[in-house]
């Protein structure tokens, strides 16, 4: 088991706070130190999925979508590791969209999966985190938020959603992908919306899941 998996299990159990996550992700707190502090935890082979299920409890109108949302989050976090070389820890709590009304200087990218399904996936990040994520995907040549960084993260989202489309197509679902969209200072307003805060080594951002456009 990796330290990230163990830490996610601790988060899901309510034993860690968000303030502790940057030190864990940066390697300043070892897995052994965490085990010495918290000991053995109940087994969970899919802690990222469990985080989504916990966050969705009590959120209105997401009961029908929670399984597909959990599937997507598992793929998304694996893609962060694969393409951006970033581990992620998910706060197992739904974030209210009103939090963005007082959070200026953010950028959002999103993409709509259509066809037999209707799912919109995207992320919202503060300017500096958005740029850092774009650097991880597109390289250090990316300097401009409005153009280079947006292009890089739209491409990343397109890759992730392409993988997701293949995954759900194997279940005899016929999906299509719309072109990714981007905007700044977004307050997400999607239907059946679930907002999850993810922490990474380059900062935290919000993953948005809904059934229609939220930009």
PDB file of C-alpha atoms in Angstrom, residues 6-138:
ATOM      1  CA  UNK A   6      -3.150   5.034   3.542  1.00  0.00           C
ATOM      2  CA  UNK A   7      -3.541   8.807   3.883  1.00  0.00           C
ATOM      3  CA  UNK A   8      -6.764   8.710   1.852  1.00  0.00           C
ATOM      4  CA  UNK A   9      -8.126   6.058   4.171  1.00  0.00           C
ATOM      5  CA  UNK A  10      -7.273   8.291   7.125  1.00  0.00           C
ATOM      6  CA  UNK A  11      -9.011  11.222   5.429  1.00  0.00           C
ATOM      7  CA  UNK A  12     -12.090   9.114   4.760  1.00  0.00           C
ATOM      8  CA  UNK A  13     -12.181   8.145   8.432  1.00  0.00           C
ATOM      9  CA  UNK A  14     -11.994  11.794   9.500  1.00  0.00           C
ATOM     10  CA  UNK A  15      -8.588  11.336  11.130  1.00  0.00           C
ATOM     11  CA  UNK A  16      -6.684  13.906   9.046  1.00  0.00           C
ATOM     12  CA  UNK A  17      -7.356  17.582   8.429  1.00  0.00           C
ATOM     13  CA  UNK A  18      -6.791  19.443   5.168  1.00  0.00           C
ATOM     14  CA  UNK A  19      -3.987  21.448   6.795  1.00  0.00           C
ATOM     15  CA  UNK A  20      -1.938  18.262   7.139  1.00  0.00           C
ATOM     16  CA  UNK A  21      -2.185  17.234   3.497  1.00  0.00           C
ATOM     17  CA  UNK A  22       0.498  19.484   1.925  1.00  0.00           C
ATOM     18  CA  UNK A  23       3.187  18.062   4.238  1.00  0.00           C
ATOM     19  CA  UNK A  24       2.104  14.505   3.445  1.00  0.00           C
ATOM     20  CA  UNK A  25       2.087  15.131  -0.311  1.00  0.00           C
ATOM     21  CA  UNK A  26       5.486  16.847  -0.169  1.00  0.00           C
ATOM     22  CA  UNK A  27       6.970  13.865   1.680  1.00  0.00           C
ATOM     23  CA  UNK A  28       7.627  15.804   4.876  1.00  0.00           C
ATOM     24  CA  UNK A  29       5.471  13.292   6.774  1.00  0.00           C
ATOM     25  CA  UNK A  30       6.306   9.646   6.179  1.00  0.00           C
ATOM     26  CA  UNK A  31       3.870   6.769   5.968  1.00  0.00           C
ATOM     27  CA  UNK A  32       5.596   5.221   8.977  1.00  0.00           C
ATOM     28  CA  UNK A  33       4.992   8.377  11.003  1.00  0.00           C
ATOM     29  CA  UNK A  34       1.323   8.221  10.094  1.00  0.00           C
ATOM     30  CA  UNK A  35       1.140   4.530  10.986  1.00  0.00           C
ATOM     31  CA  UNK A  36       2.810   5.193  14.315  1.00  0.00           C
ATOM     32  CA  UNK A  37       0.185   7.857  14.974  1.00  0.00           C
ATOM     33  CA  UNK A  38      -2.954   6.093  13.731  1.00  0.00           C
ATOM     34  CA  UNK A  39      -2.133   2.403  13.565  1.00  0.00           C
ATOM     35  CA  UNK A  40      -3.970  -0.176  11.501  1.00  0.00           C
ATOM     36  CA  UNK A  41      -7.044   0.991   9.587  1.00  0.00           C
ATOM     37  CA  UNK A  42      -9.947  -1.003   8.126  1.00  0.00           C
ATOM     38  CA  UNK A  43      -9.072  -2.357   4.655  1.00  0.00           C
ATOM     39  CA  UNK A  44     -10.179  -0.422   1.579  1.00  0.00           C
ATOM     40  CA  UNK A  45      -8.791  -1.250  -1.857  1.00  0.00           C
ATOM     41  CA  UNK A  46     -10.490   1.776  -3.469  1.00  0.00           C
ATOM     42  CA  UNK A  47     -10.088   4.703  -1.033  1.00  0.00           C
ATOM     43  CA  UNK A  48     -10.466   7.364  -3.746  1.00  0.00           C
ATOM     44  CA  UNK A  49     -13.806   5.845  -4.707  1.00  0.00           C
ATOM     45  CA  UNK A  50     -14.824   5.702  -1.064  1.00  0.00           C
ATOM     46  CA  UNK A  51     -14.047   9.428  -0.723  1.00  0.00           C
ATOM     47  CA  UNK A  52     -16.547  10.203  -3.492  1.00  0.00           C
ATOM     48  CA  UNK A  53     -19.244   8.025  -1.946  1.00  0.00           C
ATOM     49  CA  UNK A  54     -18.747   9.696   1.434  1.00  0.00           C
ATOM     50  CA  UNK A  55     -18.818  13.194  -0.097  1.00  0.00           C
ATOM     51  CA  UNK A  56     -22.014  12.426  -2.009  1.00  0.00           C
ATOM     52  CA  UNK A  57     -23.964  11.405   1.078  1.00  0.00           C
ATOM     53  CA  UNK A  58     -26.619  13.966   1.826  1.00  0.00           C
ATOM     54  CA  UNK A  59     -26.087  15.865  -1.454  1.00  0.00           C
ATOM     55  CA  UNK A  60     -29.405  16.296  -3.207  1.00  0.00           C
ATOM     56  CA  UNK A  61     -30.001  14.852  -6.666  1.00  0.00           C
ATOM     57  CA  UNK A  62     -26.746  12.924  -7.125  1.00  0.00           C
ATOM     58  CA  UNK A  63     -27.948   9.465  -6.125  1.00  0.00           C
ATOM     59  CA  UNK A  64     -28.310   8.324  -9.731  1.00  0.00           C
ATOM     60  CA  UNK A  65     -24.920   9.733 -10.753  1.00  0.00           C
ATOM     61  CA  UNK A  66     -22.748   8.765  -7.799  1.00  0.00           C
ATOM     62  CA  UNK A  67     -21.490   5.502  -9.311  1.00  0.00           C
ATOM     63  CA  UNK A  68     -20.399   7.151 -12.560  1.00  0.00           C
ATOM     64  CA  UNK A  69     -18.881  10.048 -10.611  1.00  0.00           C
ATOM     65  CA  UNK A  70     -16.872   7.620  -8.476  1.00  0.00           C
ATOM     66  CA  UNK A  71     -15.712   5.776 -11.610  1.00  0.00           C
ATOM     67  CA  UNK A  72     -14.574   9.047 -13.129  1.00  0.00           C
ATOM     68  CA  UNK A  73     -12.716  10.264 -10.035  1.00  0.00           C
ATOM     69  CA  UNK A  74     -10.736   7.029  -9.861  1.00  0.00           C
ATOM     70  CA  UNK A  75      -9.716   7.493 -13.493  1.00  0.00           C
ATOM     71  CA  UNK A  76      -8.983  11.198 -13.001  1.00  0.00           C
ATOM     72  CA  UNK A  77      -6.664  10.681 -10.030  1.00  0.00           C
ATOM     73  CA  UNK A  78      -4.880   7.860 -11.860  1.00  0.00           C
ATOM     74  CA  UNK A  79      -4.461  10.211 -14.845  1.00  0.00           C
ATOM     75  CA  UNK A  80      -2.991  12.914 -12.618  1.00  0.00           C
ATOM     76  CA  UNK A  81      -0.385  10.381 -11.556  1.00  0.00           C
ATOM     77  CA  UNK A  82       0.195   9.085 -15.076  1.00  0.00           C
ATOM     78  CA  UNK A  83       0.335  12.329 -17.066  1.00  0.00           C
ATOM     79  CA  UNK A  84       1.187  15.037 -14.518  1.00  0.00           C
ATOM     80  CA  UNK A  85       3.181  12.876 -12.084  1.00  0.00           C
ATOM     81  CA  UNK A  86       1.073  14.166  -9.220  1.00  0.00           C
ATOM     82  CA  UNK A  87      -0.509  12.223  -6.401  1.00  0.00           C
ATOM     83  CA  UNK A  88      -3.829  13.536  -5.120  1.00  0.00           C
ATOM     84  CA  UNK A  89      -5.769  13.347  -1.888  1.00  0.00           C
ATOM     85  CA  UNK A  90      -9.520  13.935  -2.009  1.00  0.00           C
ATOM     86  CA  UNK A  91     -11.348  15.718   0.777  1.00  0.00           C
ATOM     87  CA  UNK A  92     -14.404  13.467   1.292  1.00  0.00           C
ATOM     88  CA  UNK A  93     -16.837  16.359   1.587  1.00  0.00           C
ATOM     89  CA  UNK A  94     -18.979  18.186  -0.963  1.00  0.00           C
ATOM     90  CA  UNK A  95     -17.948  21.818  -1.416  1.00  0.00           C
ATOM     91  CA  UNK A  96     -20.743  24.345  -1.738  1.00  0.00           C
ATOM     92  CA  UNK A  97     -20.607  26.366  -4.955  1.00  0.00           C
ATOM     93  CA  UNK A  98     -21.094  29.587  -2.983  1.00  0.00           C
ATOM     94  CA  UNK A  99     -17.462  29.274  -1.870  1.00  0.00           C
ATOM     95  CA  UNK A 100     -16.437  30.445  -5.346  1.00  0.00           C
ATOM     96  CA  UNK A 101     -18.330  33.715  -5.012  1.00  0.00           C
ATOM     97  CA  UNK A 102     -15.529  34.982  -2.771  1.00  0.00           C
ATOM     98  CA  UNK A 103     -12.648  33.243  -4.576  1.00  0.00           C
ATOM     99  CA  UNK A 104     -11.434  35.519  -7.390  1.00  0.00           C
ATOM    100  CA  UNK A 105      -8.570  34.817  -9.769  1.00  0.00           C
ATOM    101  CA  UNK A 106      -9.545  31.287 -10.755  1.00  0.00           C
ATOM    102  CA  UNK A 107      -9.633  29.489 -14.085  1.00  0.00           C
ATOM    103  CA  UNK A 108     -11.877  26.607 -15.096  1.00  0.00           C
ATOM    104  CA  UNK A 109     -11.832  24.035 -17.873  1.00  0.00           C
ATOM    105  CA  UNK A 110     -14.674  21.627 -18.592  1.00  0.00           C
ATOM    106  CA  UNK A 111     -15.849  19.123 -21.171  1.00  0.00           C
ATOM    107  CA  UNK A 112     -19.268  17.629 -21.894  1.00  0.00           C
ATOM    108  CA  UNK A 113     -19.650  13.908 -22.568  1.00  0.00           C
ATOM    109  CA  UNK A 114     -22.837  13.473 -24.576  1.00  0.00           C
ATOM    110  CA  UNK A 115     -24.641  10.724 -26.488  1.00  0.00           C
ATOM    111  CA  UNK A 116     -26.225   8.013 -24.389  1.00  0.00           C
ATOM    112  CA  UNK A 117     -24.979   9.832 -21.284  1.00  0.00           C
ATOM    113  CA  UNK A 118     -24.667  13.452 -20.212  1.00  0.00           C
ATOM    114  CA  UNK A 119     -21.742  14.139 -17.902  1.00  0.00           C
ATOM    115  CA  UNK A 120     -19.706  17.313 -17.568  1.00  0.00           C
ATOM    116  CA  UNK A 121     -16.297  17.036 -15.932  1.00  0.00           C
ATOM    117  CA  UNK A 122     -13.898  19.851 -15.207  1.00  0.00           C
ATOM    118  CA  UNK A 123     -11.637  21.567 -12.740  1.00  0.00           C
ATOM    119  CA  UNK A 124     -11.411  24.998 -11.164  1.00  0.00           C
ATOM    120  CA  UNK A 125      -8.131  26.254  -9.729  1.00  0.00           C
ATOM    121  CA  UNK A 126      -6.590  29.463  -8.485  1.00  0.00           C
ATOM    122  CA  UNK A 127      -4.426  31.125 -11.115  1.00  0.00           C
ATOM    123  CA  UNK A 128      -1.118  29.915  -9.662  1.00  0.00           C
ATOM    124  CA  UNK A 129      -2.317  26.324  -9.253  1.00  0.00           C
ATOM    125  CA  UNK A 130      -3.894  26.308 -12.716  1.00  0.00           C
ATOM    126  CA  UNK A 131      -0.557  27.405 -14.178  1.00  0.00           C
ATOM    127  CA  UNK A 132       1.372  24.839 -12.134  1.00  0.00           C
ATOM    128  CA  UNK A 133      -0.903  22.033 -13.331  1.00  0.00           C
ATOM    129  CA  UNK A 134      -0.462  23.229 -16.915  1.00  0.00           C
ATOM    130  CA  UNK A 135       3.326  23.201 -16.470  1.00  0.00           C
ATOM    131  CA  UNK A 136       3.126  19.603 -15.306  1.00  0.00           C
ATOM    132  CA  UNK A 137       1.284  18.609 -18.459  1.00  0.00           C
ATOM    133  CA  UNK A 138       2.682  20.952 -21.088  1.00  0.00           C
TER     134      UNK A 138
END
